[in-house]
């Protein structure tokens, strides 16, 4: 996705958008913040760290001033592991440390073509909590080893999500 030419890349507004999702999540974690992703396709080449108290929301055009203005059906925000193009990214979002993954929110996003997991909380993230709402998962967990679209050892609240062509959908407490 394009960043405006005169953007300071701080992510503080649509005019100052950033294309560095990892840095934006780290900054948002400092303030119990939100990331609003503009419609488009985002290729994920390395897993992002799941951060506590950070919400990741899709479905924006790039002019909204309120999260309620997002329309993820009309303005699709797609995160892809690009498996169909040979990149074979295994995981989109990952947490392997206690305290880095409480009260996370994923909303209005499409997760596509991740070889193992779209969202993964390792055993170290045992007390993790996450809400996943109005998301679509496509062609996830189809890699050569055992996998699940969402893997967690903690608490996951899933609402209004759609799963298509995924090997295992949700596994909680699996090792």
PDB file of C-alpha atoms in Angstrom:
ATOM      1  CA  UNK A   1       0.000   0.000   0.000  1.00  0.00           C
ATOM      2  CA  UNK A   2       1.134   3.457  -0.839  1.00  0.00           C
ATOM      3  CA  UNK A   3       2.230   5.988   1.741  1.00  0.00           C
ATOM      4  CA  UNK A   4       1.618   9.658   0.834  1.00  0.00           C
ATOM      5  CA  UNK A   5       4.794  11.249  -0.572  1.00  0.00           C
ATOM      6  CA  UNK A   6       4.824  13.984   2.081  1.00  0.00           C
ATOM      7  CA  UNK A   7       4.090  11.598   4.995  1.00  0.00           C
ATOM      8  CA  UNK A   8       6.360  11.767   8.031  1.00  0.00           C
ATOM      9  CA  UNK A   9       5.634   7.996   8.363  1.00  0.00           C
ATOM     10  CA  UNK A  10       4.667   8.372  12.034  1.00  0.00           C
ATOM     11  CA  UNK A  11       1.299   6.645  11.545  1.00  0.00           C
ATOM     12  CA  UNK A  12      -0.361   9.454  13.496  1.00  0.00           C
ATOM     13  CA  UNK A  13      -2.943  10.168  10.755  1.00  0.00           C
ATOM     14  CA  UNK A  14      -3.888   9.107   7.242  1.00  0.00           C
ATOM     15  CA  UNK A  15      -1.722  11.953   5.925  1.00  0.00           C
ATOM     16  CA  UNK A  16       1.230  10.632   7.955  1.00  0.00           C
ATOM     17  CA  UNK A  17       0.639   6.945   7.204  1.00  0.00           C
ATOM     18  CA  UNK A  18       3.371   4.363   7.625  1.00  0.00           C
ATOM     19  CA  UNK A  19       4.068   1.097   5.846  1.00  0.00           C
ATOM     20  CA  UNK A  20       5.952  -0.368   8.827  1.00  0.00           C
ATOM     21  CA  UNK A  21       3.281  -2.430  10.603  1.00  0.00           C
ATOM     22  CA  UNK A  22       5.745  -3.891  13.134  1.00  0.00           C
ATOM     23  CA  UNK A  23       6.942  -0.456  14.285  1.00  0.00           C
ATOM     24  CA  UNK A  24       3.374   0.872  14.354  1.00  0.00           C
ATOM     25  CA  UNK A  25       2.283  -2.042  16.567  1.00  0.00           C
ATOM     26  CA  UNK A  26       5.185  -1.443  18.947  1.00  0.00           C
ATOM     27  CA  UNK A  27       4.276   2.248  19.183  1.00  0.00           C
ATOM     28  CA  UNK A  28       0.578   1.452  19.669  1.00  0.00           C
ATOM     29  CA  UNK A  29       1.465  -0.912  22.515  1.00  0.00           C
ATOM     30  CA  UNK A  30       2.917   2.022  24.434  1.00  0.00           C
ATOM     31  CA  UNK A  31      -0.514   3.713  24.454  1.00  0.00           C
ATOM     32  CA  UNK A  32      -3.072   0.862  24.374  1.00  0.00           C
ATOM     33  CA  UNK A  33      -3.620   1.908  20.807  1.00  0.00           C
ATOM     34  CA  UNK A  34      -5.150   0.827  17.530  1.00  0.00           C
ATOM     35  CA  UNK A  35      -3.819   0.315  14.038  1.00  0.00           C
ATOM     36  CA  UNK A  36      -6.210   1.114  11.212  1.00  0.00           C
ATOM     37  CA  UNK A  37      -5.238  -0.621   7.983  1.00  0.00           C
ATOM     38  CA  UNK A  38      -6.319   0.888   4.708  1.00  0.00           C
ATOM     39  CA  UNK A  39      -7.917  -1.391   2.126  1.00  0.00           C
ATOM     40  CA  UNK A  40      -5.447  -3.295  -0.032  1.00  0.00           C
ATOM     41  CA  UNK A  41      -3.090  -6.244   0.054  1.00  0.00           C
ATOM     42  CA  UNK A  42      -0.293  -6.445   2.604  1.00  0.00           C
ATOM     43  CA  UNK A  43       2.347  -9.123   1.958  1.00  0.00           C
ATOM     44  CA  UNK A  44       3.619 -10.527   5.258  1.00  0.00           C
ATOM     45  CA  UNK A  45       7.164 -11.817   4.844  1.00  0.00           C
ATOM     46  CA  UNK A  46       7.988 -12.213   8.562  1.00  0.00           C
ATOM     47  CA  UNK A  47       5.659 -12.806  11.496  1.00  0.00           C
ATOM     48  CA  UNK A  48       4.611  -9.739  13.454  1.00  0.00           C
ATOM     49  CA  UNK A  49       4.809  -9.803  17.259  1.00  0.00           C
ATOM     50  CA  UNK A  50       1.389  -9.730  18.874  1.00  0.00           C
ATOM     51  CA  UNK A  51       1.318  -6.821  21.324  1.00  0.00           C
ATOM     52  CA  UNK A  52      -0.747  -6.378  24.464  1.00  0.00           C
ATOM     53  CA  UNK A  53      -3.643  -3.963  24.356  1.00  0.00           C
ATOM     54  CA  UNK A  54      -3.316  -3.348  20.612  1.00  0.00           C
ATOM     55  CA  UNK A  55      -6.214  -3.601  18.194  1.00  0.00           C
ATOM     56  CA  UNK A  56      -5.598  -4.187  14.502  1.00  0.00           C
ATOM     57  CA  UNK A  57      -8.576  -3.103  12.373  1.00  0.00           C
ATOM     58  CA  UNK A  58      -9.150  -3.348   8.626  1.00  0.00           C
ATOM     59  CA  UNK A  59     -11.700  -1.943   6.217  1.00  0.00           C
ATOM     60  CA  UNK A  60     -10.655   1.676   5.905  1.00  0.00           C
ATOM     61  CA  UNK A  61     -10.504   3.910   2.806  1.00  0.00           C
ATOM     62  CA  UNK A  62      -8.062   6.342   4.359  1.00  0.00           C
ATOM     63  CA  UNK A  63     -10.339   9.262   5.203  1.00  0.00           C
ATOM     64  CA  UNK A  64     -12.108   7.979   8.328  1.00  0.00           C
ATOM     65  CA  UNK A  65     -11.938   9.719  11.682  1.00  0.00           C
ATOM     66  CA  UNK A  66     -13.748   7.018  13.686  1.00  0.00           C
ATOM     67  CA  UNK A  67     -13.219   3.250  13.819  1.00  0.00           C
ATOM     68  CA  UNK A  68     -16.980   2.826  13.335  1.00  0.00           C
ATOM     69  CA  UNK A  69     -16.630   4.224   9.808  1.00  0.00           C
ATOM     70  CA  UNK A  70     -14.652   1.168   8.658  1.00  0.00           C
ATOM     71  CA  UNK A  71     -16.393  -1.199   6.242  1.00  0.00           C
ATOM     72  CA  UNK A  72     -14.315  -4.374   5.903  1.00  0.00           C
ATOM     73  CA  UNK A  73     -16.760  -5.908   3.428  1.00  0.00           C
ATOM     74  CA  UNK A  74     -16.592  -2.982   1.013  1.00  0.00           C
ATOM     75  CA  UNK A  75     -12.934  -2.076   1.689  1.00  0.00           C
ATOM     76  CA  UNK A  76     -11.077  -5.383   1.988  1.00  0.00           C
ATOM     77  CA  UNK A  77      -7.826  -5.428   3.951  1.00  0.00           C
ATOM     78  CA  UNK A  78      -5.929  -8.587   3.006  1.00  0.00           C
ATOM     79  CA  UNK A  79      -2.842  -9.902   4.811  1.00  0.00           C
ATOM     80  CA  UNK A  80      -1.201 -12.594   2.732  1.00  0.00           C
ATOM     81  CA  UNK A  81       1.574 -15.106   3.265  1.00  0.00           C
ATOM     82  CA  UNK A  82       1.846 -15.192  -0.516  1.00  0.00           C
ATOM     83  CA  UNK A  83       1.991 -18.981  -0.557  1.00  0.00           C
ATOM     84  CA  UNK A  84       0.486 -18.945  -4.030  1.00  0.00           C
ATOM     85  CA  UNK A  85       3.548 -16.973  -5.186  1.00  0.00           C
ATOM     86  CA  UNK A  86       6.069 -19.270  -3.495  1.00  0.00           C
ATOM     87  CA  UNK A  87       6.976 -17.087  -0.468  1.00  0.00           C
ATOM     88  CA  UNK A  88       5.503 -19.627   1.962  1.00  0.00           C
ATOM     89  CA  UNK A  89       5.291 -17.385   5.039  1.00  0.00           C
ATOM     90  CA  UNK A  90       4.319 -19.660   7.901  1.00  0.00           C
ATOM     91  CA  UNK A  91       2.760 -17.278  10.465  1.00  0.00           C
ATOM     92  CA  UNK A  92       1.266 -13.770  10.266  1.00  0.00           C
ATOM     93  CA  UNK A  93       1.083 -12.857  13.976  1.00  0.00           C
ATOM     94  CA  UNK A  94       2.966 -14.658  16.719  1.00  0.00           C
ATOM     95  CA  UNK A  95       3.449 -14.354  20.467  1.00  0.00           C
ATOM     96  CA  UNK A  96       5.865 -16.487  22.438  1.00  0.00           C
ATOM     97  CA  UNK A  97       6.222 -14.438  25.614  1.00  0.00           C
ATOM     98  CA  UNK A  98       3.868 -13.910  28.548  1.00  0.00           C
ATOM     99  CA  UNK A  99       2.770 -10.310  28.786  1.00  0.00           C
ATOM    100  CA  UNK A 100       3.178  -9.477  25.117  1.00  0.00           C
ATOM    101  CA  UNK A 101      -0.166 -10.884  24.143  1.00  0.00           C
ATOM    102  CA  UNK A 102      -3.012  -9.904  26.446  1.00  0.00           C
ATOM    103  CA  UNK A 103      -6.121  -8.082  25.233  1.00  0.00           C
ATOM    104  CA  UNK A 104      -5.174  -8.240  21.547  1.00  0.00           C
ATOM    105  CA  UNK A 105      -7.859  -7.549  18.925  1.00  0.00           C
ATOM    106  CA  UNK A 106      -7.977  -8.493  15.245  1.00  0.00           C
ATOM    107  CA  UNK A 107     -11.011  -7.129  13.400  1.00  0.00           C
ATOM    108  CA  UNK A 108     -12.175  -6.803   9.799  1.00  0.00           C
ATOM    109  CA  UNK A 109      -9.126  -8.476   8.240  1.00  0.00           C
ATOM    110  CA  UNK A 110      -8.629 -11.199   5.647  1.00  0.00           C
ATOM    111  CA  UNK A 111      -5.790 -13.634   6.420  1.00  0.00           C
ATOM    112  CA  UNK A 112      -4.762 -15.629   3.348  1.00  0.00           C
ATOM    113  CA  UNK A 113      -2.200 -18.267   2.438  1.00  0.00           C
ATOM    114  CA  UNK A 114      -0.191 -18.710   5.622  1.00  0.00           C
ATOM    115  CA  UNK A 115       1.471 -22.136   5.603  1.00  0.00           C
ATOM    116  CA  UNK A 116       0.977 -22.811   9.315  1.00  0.00           C
ATOM    117  CA  UNK A 117      -0.943 -20.246  11.356  1.00  0.00           C
ATOM    118  CA  UNK A 118      -2.565 -16.889  10.774  1.00  0.00           C
ATOM    119  CA  UNK A 119      -2.416 -16.177  14.517  1.00  0.00           C
ATOM    120  CA  UNK A 120      -0.273 -18.148  16.973  1.00  0.00           C
ATOM    121  CA  UNK A 121       0.234 -17.931  20.726  1.00  0.00           C
ATOM    122  CA  UNK A 122       2.981 -20.292  21.948  1.00  0.00           C
ATOM    123  CA  UNK A 123       2.912 -22.136  25.311  1.00  0.00           C
ATOM    124  CA  UNK A 124       4.951 -19.332  26.906  1.00  0.00           C
ATOM    125  CA  UNK A 125       1.969 -17.065  26.168  1.00  0.00           C
ATOM    126  CA  UNK A 126      -0.201 -19.290  28.346  1.00  0.00           C
ATOM    127  CA  UNK A 127      -2.279 -16.465  29.818  1.00  0.00           C
ATOM    128  CA  UNK A 128      -2.837 -14.724  26.508  1.00  0.00           C
ATOM    129  CA  UNK A 129      -6.228 -13.259  25.641  1.00  0.00           C
ATOM    130  CA  UNK A 130      -7.341 -12.343  22.179  1.00  0.00           C
ATOM    131  CA  UNK A 131     -10.517 -11.283  20.385  1.00  0.00           C
ATOM    132  CA  UNK A 132     -10.859 -12.062  16.692  1.00  0.00           C
ATOM    133  CA  UNK A 133     -13.948 -10.604  15.045  1.00  0.00           C
ATOM    134  CA  UNK A 134     -15.347 -10.260  11.546  1.00  0.00           C
ATOM    135  CA  UNK A 135     -12.215 -11.752   9.992  1.00  0.00           C
ATOM    136  CA  UNK A 136     -11.880 -14.142   7.080  1.00  0.00           C
ATOM    137  CA  UNK A 137      -9.269 -16.903   6.936  1.00  0.00           C
ATOM    138  CA  UNK A 138      -8.503 -18.462   3.540  1.00  0.00           C
ATOM    139  CA  UNK A 139      -6.081 -21.232   2.615  1.00  0.00           C
ATOM    140  CA  UNK A 140      -4.310 -21.168   5.985  1.00  0.00           C
ATOM    141  CA  UNK A 141      -2.647 -24.091   7.736  1.00  0.00           C
ATOM    142  CA  UNK A 142      -1.968 -26.011   4.543  1.00  0.00           C
ATOM    143  CA  UNK A 143       1.789 -26.396   5.047  1.00  0.00           C
ATOM    144  CA  UNK A 144       3.549 -29.770   5.249  1.00  0.00           C
ATOM    145  CA  UNK A 145       3.468 -30.032   9.066  1.00  0.00           C
ATOM    146  CA  UNK A 146       0.602 -30.020  11.537  1.00  0.00           C
ATOM    147  CA  UNK A 147      -0.925 -26.595  11.803  1.00  0.00           C
ATOM    148  CA  UNK A 148      -4.008 -24.647  12.773  1.00  0.00           C
ATOM    149  CA  UNK A 149      -5.358 -21.391  11.455  1.00  0.00           C
ATOM    150  CA  UNK A 150      -5.525 -20.019  15.016  1.00  0.00           C
ATOM    151  CA  UNK A 151      -3.341 -21.699  17.653  1.00  0.00           C
ATOM    152  CA  UNK A 152      -3.546 -20.648  21.287  1.00  0.00           C
ATOM    153  CA  UNK A 153      -2.772 -21.886  24.775  1.00  0.00           C
ATOM    154  CA  UNK A 154      -4.778 -18.998  26.259  1.00  0.00           C
ATOM    155  CA  UNK A 155      -8.240 -17.525  25.753  1.00  0.00           C
ATOM    156  CA  UNK A 156      -9.556 -16.704  22.289  1.00  0.00           C
ATOM    157  CA  UNK A 157     -12.922 -15.037  21.680  1.00  0.00           C
ATOM    158  CA  UNK A 158     -13.921 -15.533  18.039  1.00  0.00           C
ATOM    159  CA  UNK A 159     -16.959 -13.717  16.664  1.00  0.00           C
ATOM    160  CA  UNK A 160     -18.407 -13.521  13.163  1.00  0.00           C
ATOM    161  CA  UNK A 161     -15.399 -15.039  11.389  1.00  0.00           C
ATOM    162  CA  UNK A 162     -15.343 -17.097   8.209  1.00  0.00           C
ATOM    163  CA  UNK A 163     -12.924 -19.952   7.478  1.00  0.00           C
ATOM    164  CA  UNK A 164     -12.411 -21.284   3.942  1.00  0.00           C
ATOM    165  CA  UNK A 165     -10.078 -24.039   2.796  1.00  0.00           C
ATOM    166  CA  UNK A 166      -8.164 -24.200   6.102  1.00  0.00           C
ATOM    167  CA  UNK A 167      -6.759 -27.533   7.375  1.00  0.00           C
ATOM    168  CA  UNK A 168      -7.505 -27.055  11.084  1.00  0.00           C
ATOM    169  CA  UNK A 169      -9.427 -24.021  12.145  1.00  0.00           C
ATOM    170  CA  UNK A 170      -8.879 -23.419  15.852  1.00  0.00           C
ATOM    171  CA  UNK A 171      -6.758 -25.387  18.286  1.00  0.00           C
ATOM    172  CA  UNK A 172      -6.472 -24.355  21.917  1.00  0.00           C
ATOM    173  CA  UNK A 173      -3.980 -26.094  24.214  1.00  0.00           C
ATOM    174  CA  UNK A 174      -2.417 -28.274  21.545  1.00  0.00           C
ATOM    175  CA  UNK A 175       1.278 -29.127  21.594  1.00  0.00           C
TER     176      UNK A 175
END
